[in-house]
Amino acid sequence: MPISKVYANLSCADLGDSATWFATIFGRPADRAPMTGLQEWDCGDGGFQLFQKPEDAGRGTLTLMVDDLEAERARLETAGLSMPGIETADYTDIMRLRDPDGNLVVLAHPHPG
């Protein structure tokens, strides 16, 4: 099966609140709202979808690979988000955030080598 793009998806209870939070994470508002209750951000060769579905909100995980974890931490802290510390994992450094619904959003940067 040839795949041209993959979209990660998280559910939220309130699309307005969650879209504002993710606009801060991505540094821009959604690229499109293709249907009622859905907003999308383009990311690399795929993207991220935020879908208003309260019954599933808070049960997902999204991992975003970034080039400079410290710079992203500083940028998000300046934007007013509460930032956790950076953790060292086996192959990456990570920072675990929670969106307004409690979904886990992990920013990660691979170790060199």
Coordinates of C-alpha atoms in Angstrom, one line a residue:
M1 CA 0.0 0.0 0.0
P2 CA 1.7 3.2 -1.1
I3 CA 1.0 6.0 1.4
S4 CA 1.5 9.6 0.3
K5 CA 0.8 11.3 3.7
V6 CA 0.0 10.5 7.3
Y7 CA -2.0 12.7 9.6
A8 CA -1.8 12.3 13.4
N9 CA -5.1 13.0 15.2
L10 CA -6.1 14.0 18.7
S11 CA -9.6 14.5 20.0
C12 CA -10.6 17.5 22.1
A13 CA -13.6 18.7 24.1
D14 CA -13.5 22.3 22.9
L15 CA -12.0 23.0 19.5
G16 CA -11.5 26.7 20.2
D17 CA -9.5 26.3 23.4
S18 CA -7.5 23.4 22.0
A19 CA -6.8 25.0 18.6
T20 CA -5.5 28.1 20.5
W21 CA -3.1 25.9 22.5
F22 CA -1.9 24.0 19.4
A23 CA -1.5 27.3 17.5
T24 CA 1.0 28.2 20.3
I25 CA 2.8 24.8 19.9
F26 CA 3.0 25.0 16.1
G27 CA 3.7 28.8 16.1
R28 CA 0.8 29.5 13.8
P29 CA -3.0 29.0 13.5
A30 CA -4.3 25.9 11.7
D31 CA -3.7 25.7 8.0
R32 CA -7.3 24.7 7.3
A33 CA -10.6 23.7 8.7
P34 CA -11.8 21.2 6.2
M35 CA -15.1 20.4 8.0
T36 CA -17.0 21.4 11.1
G37 CA -15.2 20.3 14.2
L38 CA -11.8 19.7 12.5
Q39 CA -8.7 21.8 12.2
E40 CA -5.5 20.7 10.4
W41 CA -1.8 21.8 10.5
D42 CA 0.7 20.8 7.8
C43 CA 3.8 19.2 9.3
G44 CA 6.6 17.9 7.0
D45 CA 5.1 15.3 4.6
G46 CA 2.0 14.9 6.7
G47 CA 0.1 16.8 9.3
F48 CA -1.9 17.0 12.5
Q49 CA -5.6 17.0 12.9
L50 CA -7.5 18.3 15.9
F51 CA -11.0 16.9 16.1
Q52 CA -13.8 18.0 18.5
K53 CA -15.0 14.7 20.0
P54 CA -15.4 15.2 23.7
E55 CA -16.0 11.5 24.5
D56 CA -12.5 10.6 23.3
A57 CA -10.7 13.8 24.5
G58 CA -7.6 13.3 26.7
R59 CA -6.8 9.7 25.6
G60 CA -4.2 10.4 22.9
T61 CA -0.5 10.9 22.5
L62 CA 1.3 13.0 19.9
T63 CA 5.1 13.0 19.5
L64 CA 6.7 15.9 17.6
M65 CA 10.4 15.6 16.6
V66 CA 12.1 19.0 16.8
D67 CA 15.5 20.3 15.8
D68 CA 16.3 22.2 19.0
L69 CA 14.4 21.2 22.1
E70 CA 15.9 23.9 24.3
A71 CA 14.9 26.6 21.8
E72 CA 11.3 25.2 21.6
R73 CA 11.1 25.1 25.4
A74 CA 12.2 28.8 25.6
R75 CA 9.8 29.8 22.8
L76 CA 6.8 28.1 24.4
E77 CA 7.6 29.4 27.9
T78 CA 7.8 32.9 26.5
A79 CA 4.4 32.3 24.9
G80 CA 3.0 31.6 28.3
L81 CA 2.9 27.8 28.5
S82 CA 4.0 26.1 31.6
M83 CA 7.1 24.1 30.6
P84 CA 8.3 20.9 32.2
G85 CA 12.0 19.9 32.4
I86 CA 13.8 18.1 29.7
E87 CA 14.2 14.4 30.3
T88 CA 16.9 12.2 28.8
A89 CA 15.6 8.9 27.3
D90 CA 17.5 6.1 25.6
Y91 CA 17.6 7.7 22.1
T92 CA 16.2 11.1 22.6
D93 CA 15.7 14.0 24.9
I94 CA 12.0 14.7 25.5
M95 CA 9.7 17.2 27.1
R96 CA 6.2 16.0 28.1
L97 CA 3.3 18.5 27.8
R98 CA -0.4 18.1 28.4
D99 CA -2.9 19.8 26.1
P100 CA -6.1 21.4 27.6
D101 CA -7.8 18.0 27.5
G102 CA -4.9 16.0 29.1
N103 CA -3.6 14.5 25.8
L104 CA 0.1 13.8 26.1
V105 CA 2.2 15.9 23.7
V106 CA 5.8 15.0 23.6
L107 CA 8.5 17.1 22.0
A108 CA 11.6 15.1 21.2
H109 CA 15.1 15.6 19.9
P110 CA 17.2 12.6 18.9
H111 CA 20.7 12.1 20.5
P112 CA 23.6 12.6 18.1
G113 CA 25.1 9.6 16.5

